């Protein structure tokens, strides 16, 4: 029977038995060394955060590090914002598609013109998402961002994961219903390693790993 293993980790990494997980915590989640792409992300945030959904600087930097760690071939963001550029900056060879449910605002059009490496599509989120999964077949990174369809998105996406897939789920404590749903994902047999970062949840699907659930207060 799967059970949760809640571990509050300090900077020394106590409570993490796996060398792989310890490395991930210390050198991805809590890495303090500046990355090459931070300047680009900071420039985007400074210029566009007033007009587009935008995470804090620390969160966008975390997304860059996560993408650099996974090095995916495909990235999907459901609920377009500036965070798609954080991910594609780390892996410019990946196909990165951000789905926007509403008309693309002028600020996003300007961002696309300045940094064209992200594809942005607008329309019905679920229709576009299904089409993308049909094209891609496998998911490298799925960022469940500014969307009300998070449950349906994840339910469908679970059929397209590999051992290297990463789900990044925003707002896991936005309300009780979403928190309960997040906890059910952690308990699910579909997932292997999960990280609860307080406001953001990370799910991995490596079937060769024993199930582990970590809570890490890094305030992304």
Tab-separated table of C-alpha atoms in Angstrom:
chain	number	residue	atom	x	y	z
A	1	UNK	CA	0.000	0.000	0.000
A	2	UNK	CA	1.324	3.432	-0.896
A	3	UNK	CA	1.643	5.906	1.905
A	4	UNK	CA	2.767	9.496	2.092
A	5	UNK	CA	6.221	10.215	3.399
A	6	UNK	CA	6.178	13.862	4.457
A	7	UNK	CA	9.678	15.178	4.972
A	8	UNK	CA	10.510	18.706	5.937
A	9	UNK	CA	13.981	19.179	4.524
A	10	UNK	CA	16.642	21.522	5.747
A	11	UNK	CA	19.604	22.745	3.726
A	12	UNK	CA	21.680	19.741	4.770
A	13	UNK	CA	19.212	17.438	3.042
A	14	UNK	CA	18.227	15.357	6.058
A	15	UNK	CA	15.384	12.971	5.347
A	16	UNK	CA	16.380	12.338	1.722
A	17	UNK	CA	17.779	8.836	1.391
A	18	UNK	CA	18.030	8.719	-2.392
A	19	UNK	CA	21.198	10.302	-3.836
A	20	UNK	CA	19.192	11.316	-6.911
A	21	UNK	CA	16.559	13.084	-4.829
A	22	UNK	CA	19.197	14.737	-2.665
A	23	UNK	CA	20.941	16.073	-5.777
A	24	UNK	CA	17.621	17.320	-7.179
A	25	UNK	CA	16.769	19.164	-3.971
A	26	UNK	CA	20.190	20.723	-3.481
A	27	UNK	CA	21.181	21.462	-7.071
A	28	UNK	CA	17.858	22.158	-8.784
A	29	UNK	CA	15.245	23.249	-6.256
A	30	UNK	CA	17.631	25.104	-3.946
A	31	UNK	CA	20.418	26.011	-6.324
A	32	UNK	CA	21.788	29.470	-5.549
A	33	UNK	CA	24.335	29.785	-8.347
A	34	UNK	CA	23.133	32.202	-11.054
A	35	UNK	CA	22.052	30.542	-14.299
A	36	UNK	CA	22.858	31.896	-17.740
A	37	UNK	CA	19.189	32.653	-18.546
A	38	UNK	CA	18.232	34.656	-15.452
A	39	UNK	CA	18.928	37.990	-17.142
A	40	UNK	CA	16.484	37.154	-19.938
A	41	UNK	CA	13.759	36.167	-17.491
A	42	UNK	CA	14.263	39.259	-15.378
A	43	UNK	CA	14.021	41.456	-18.470
A	44	UNK	CA	10.770	39.779	-19.540
A	45	UNK	CA	9.272	40.141	-16.069
A	46	UNK	CA	10.258	43.787	-15.804
A	47	UNK	CA	8.744	44.621	-19.158
A	48	UNK	CA	5.591	42.484	-19.265
A	49	UNK	CA	4.509	41.529	-15.738
A	50	UNK	CA	2.107	44.477	-15.528
A	51	UNK	CA	0.073	43.166	-18.478
A	52	UNK	CA	0.439	39.356	-18.391
A	53	UNK	CA	0.171	36.566	-15.827
A	54	UNK	CA	3.636	36.450	-14.320
A	55	UNK	CA	5.135	34.484	-11.454
A	56	UNK	CA	7.599	36.059	-9.020
A	57	UNK	CA	11.185	36.177	-10.234
A	58	UNK	CA	12.163	33.275	-7.965
A	59	UNK	CA	9.475	31.038	-9.474
A	60	UNK	CA	10.436	31.768	-13.072
A	61	UNK	CA	14.026	30.994	-12.188
A	62	UNK	CA	12.907	27.709	-10.648
A	63	UNK	CA	11.037	26.829	-13.850
A	64	UNK	CA	14.208	27.467	-15.823
A	65	UNK	CA	16.219	25.156	-13.546
A	66	UNK	CA	13.568	22.438	-13.694
A	67	UNK	CA	13.515	22.509	-17.484
A	68	UNK	CA	17.288	22.478	-17.628
A	69	UNK	CA	17.229	19.383	-15.395
A	70	UNK	CA	14.624	17.463	-17.419
A	71	UNK	CA	15.804	18.705	-20.823
A	72	UNK	CA	12.524	17.798	-22.567
A	73	UNK	CA	11.766	17.658	-26.265
A	74	UNK	CA	8.222	18.983	-25.718
A	75	UNK	CA	6.787	21.545	-23.309
A	76	UNK	CA	3.090	22.389	-22.954
A	77	UNK	CA	1.776	25.232	-20.835
A	78	UNK	CA	-1.986	25.373	-20.293
A	79	UNK	CA	-2.902	28.942	-19.328
A	80	UNK	CA	-0.375	31.117	-21.118
A	81	UNK	CA	1.806	33.585	-19.241
A	82	UNK	CA	5.405	34.699	-19.195
A	83	UNK	CA	6.490	31.426	-17.540
A	84	UNK	CA	6.613	29.618	-20.906
A	85	UNK	CA	9.642	31.745	-21.757
A	86	UNK	CA	11.319	30.696	-18.520
A	87	UNK	CA	11.111	27.081	-19.622
A	88	UNK	CA	12.097	27.513	-23.258
A	89	UNK	CA	15.082	29.676	-22.265
A	90	UNK	CA	16.509	26.596	-20.551
A	91	UNK	CA	15.842	24.297	-23.497
A	92	UNK	CA	15.540	26.263	-26.760
A	93	UNK	CA	15.518	23.080	-28.875
A	94	UNK	CA	12.269	21.872	-27.306
A	95	UNK	CA	8.937	22.548	-28.928
A	96	UNK	CA	7.183	24.829	-26.429
A	97	UNK	CA	3.467	25.567	-26.842
A	98	UNK	CA	1.463	27.836	-24.535
A	99	UNK	CA	-2.328	27.621	-24.707
A	100	UNK	CA	-4.346	30.789	-24.086
A	101	UNK	CA	-8.111	30.552	-23.607
A	102	UNK	CA	-8.827	34.184	-24.457
A	103	UNK	CA	-7.720	36.528	-27.196
A	104	UNK	CA	-3.984	37.070	-27.160
A	105	UNK	CA	-3.460	40.501	-25.543
A	106	UNK	CA	-1.212	43.082	-27.201
A	107	UNK	CA	1.468	42.588	-24.552
A	108	UNK	CA	1.687	38.878	-25.382
A	109	UNK	CA	1.889	39.669	-29.084
A	110	UNK	CA	4.782	42.020	-28.340
A	111	UNK	CA	6.483	39.326	-26.261
A	112	UNK	CA	6.060	36.835	-29.096
A	113	UNK	CA	7.636	39.252	-31.539
A	114	UNK	CA	10.606	39.843	-29.256
A	115	UNK	CA	11.078	36.202	-28.159
A	116	UNK	CA	9.520	34.015	-30.888
A	117	UNK	CA	10.691	30.656	-29.550
A	118	UNK	CA	7.307	29.944	-27.869
A	119	UNK	CA	4.221	28.971	-29.873
A	120	UNK	CA	1.080	30.555	-28.432
A	121	UNK	CA	-2.324	29.282	-29.532
A	122	UNK	CA	-5.691	30.610	-28.418
A	123	UNK	CA	-9.103	29.012	-28.355
A	124	UNK	CA	-10.790	26.260	-26.403
A	125	UNK	CA	-8.084	24.988	-24.052
A	126	UNK	CA	-9.156	21.360	-23.983
A	127	UNK	CA	-9.628	21.088	-27.750
A	128	UNK	CA	-6.169	22.522	-28.393
A	129	UNK	CA	-4.637	20.394	-25.654
A	130	UNK	CA	-6.042	17.171	-27.105
A	131	UNK	CA	-4.773	18.132	-30.559
A	132	UNK	CA	-1.294	18.766	-29.188
A	133	UNK	CA	-1.191	15.431	-27.400
A	134	UNK	CA	-2.225	13.716	-30.609
A	135	UNK	CA	0.657	15.442	-32.427
A	136	UNK	CA	3.274	14.956	-29.727
A	137	UNK	CA	2.154	11.599	-28.285
A	138	UNK	CA	4.544	12.023	-25.331
A	139	UNK	CA	4.869	14.889	-22.854
A	140	UNK	CA	8.233	16.187	-21.690
A	141	UNK	CA	7.006	18.923	-19.349
A	142	UNK	CA	3.394	19.869	-18.694
A	143	UNK	CA	2.893	23.177	-16.901
A	144	UNK	CA	-0.643	23.435	-15.546
A	145	UNK	CA	-0.691	27.171	-15.068
A	146	UNK	CA	-3.471	29.761	-15.251
A	147	UNK	CA	-6.386	27.488	-16.112
A	148	UNK	CA	-9.639	26.339	-14.535
A	149	UNK	CA	-9.431	23.021	-16.429
A	150	UNK	CA	-6.570	21.656	-14.354
A	151	UNK	CA	-8.282	18.402	-13.370
A	152	UNK	CA	-9.282	17.502	-16.920
A	153	UNK	CA	-5.879	18.499	-18.285
A	154	UNK	CA	-4.013	16.237	-15.879
A	155	UNK	CA	-6.455	13.354	-16.293
A	156	UNK	CA	-5.903	13.302	-20.057
A	157	UNK	CA	-2.166	13.978	-19.832
A	158	UNK	CA	-1.562	10.952	-17.590
A	159	UNK	CA	-2.051	8.745	-20.667
A	160	UNK	CA	0.964	10.359	-22.348
A	161	UNK	CA	3.668	10.321	-19.670
A	162	UNK	CA	7.060	8.640	-19.809
A	163	UNK	CA	9.655	7.938	-17.130
A	164	UNK	CA	11.122	11.388	-17.854
A	165	UNK	CA	7.881	13.389	-17.783
A	166	UNK	CA	7.450	16.229	-15.296
A	167	UNK	CA	4.132	17.869	-14.364
A	168	UNK	CA	4.396	21.353	-12.815
A	169	UNK	CA	1.110	22.304	-11.176
A	170	UNK	CA	0.479	25.892	-10.113
A	171	UNK	CA	-1.667	27.003	-7.165
A	172	UNK	CA	-1.978	23.696	-5.322
A	173	UNK	CA	-3.331	25.555	-2.297
A	174	UNK	CA	-5.560	28.018	-4.140
A	175	UNK	CA	-8.599	26.480	-2.417
A	176	UNK	CA	-9.553	23.345	-0.501
A	177	UNK	CA	-10.876	21.528	-3.567
A	178	UNK	CA	-7.620	22.003	-5.458
A	179	UNK	CA	-5.543	21.020	-2.437
A	180	UNK	CA	-7.565	17.826	-1.978
A	181	UNK	CA	-7.160	17.064	-5.679
A	182	UNK	CA	-3.398	17.623	-5.410
A	183	UNK	CA	-3.174	15.229	-2.471
A	184	UNK	CA	-5.084	12.595	-4.459
A	185	UNK	CA	-2.479	12.901	-7.225
A	186	UNK	CA	0.301	12.326	-4.726
A	187	UNK	CA	-1.413	9.188	-3.476
A	188	UNK	CA	-2.201	7.918	-6.963
A	189	UNK	CA	-0.395	4.878	-8.321
A	190	UNK	CA	0.184	6.889	-11.530
A	191	UNK	CA	2.888	8.997	-9.859
A	192	UNK	CA	6.244	8.026	-8.371
A	193	UNK	CA	8.068	11.017	-6.848
A	194	UNK	CA	6.218	14.188	-5.857
A	195	UNK	CA	7.422	17.454	-4.403
A	196	UNK	CA	5.105	19.854	-2.594
A	197	UNK	CA	6.725	23.291	-2.715
A	198	UNK	CA	3.896	25.087	-0.950
A	199	UNK	CA	2.345	26.889	-3.902
A	200	UNK	CA	3.624	24.639	-6.707
A	201	UNK	CA	3.514	20.853	-7.027
A	202	UNK	CA	5.906	18.663	-9.017
A	203	UNK	CA	5.052	15.154	-10.199
A	204	UNK	CA	7.447	12.595	-11.694
A	205	UNK	CA	6.512	9.249	-13.234
A	206	UNK	CA	9.597	7.043	-13.176
A	207	UNK	CA	8.137	3.577	-12.590
A	208	UNK	CA	11.522	2.206	-11.507
A	209	UNK	CA	11.474	4.407	-8.392
A	210	UNK	CA	9.818	3.689	-5.059
A	211	UNK	CA	7.025	6.109	-4.309
A	212	UNK	CA	8.140	9.131	-2.286
A	213	UNK	CA	6.382	12.352	-1.314
A	214	UNK	CA	8.423	15.346	-0.188
A	215	UNK	CA	7.394	18.670	1.271
A	216	UNK	CA	9.999	21.391	0.810
A	217	UNK	CA	9.503	24.947	1.932
A	218	UNK	CA	11.465	26.871	-0.669
A	219	UNK	CA	8.807	29.580	-1.249
A	220	UNK	CA	8.903	29.612	-5.075
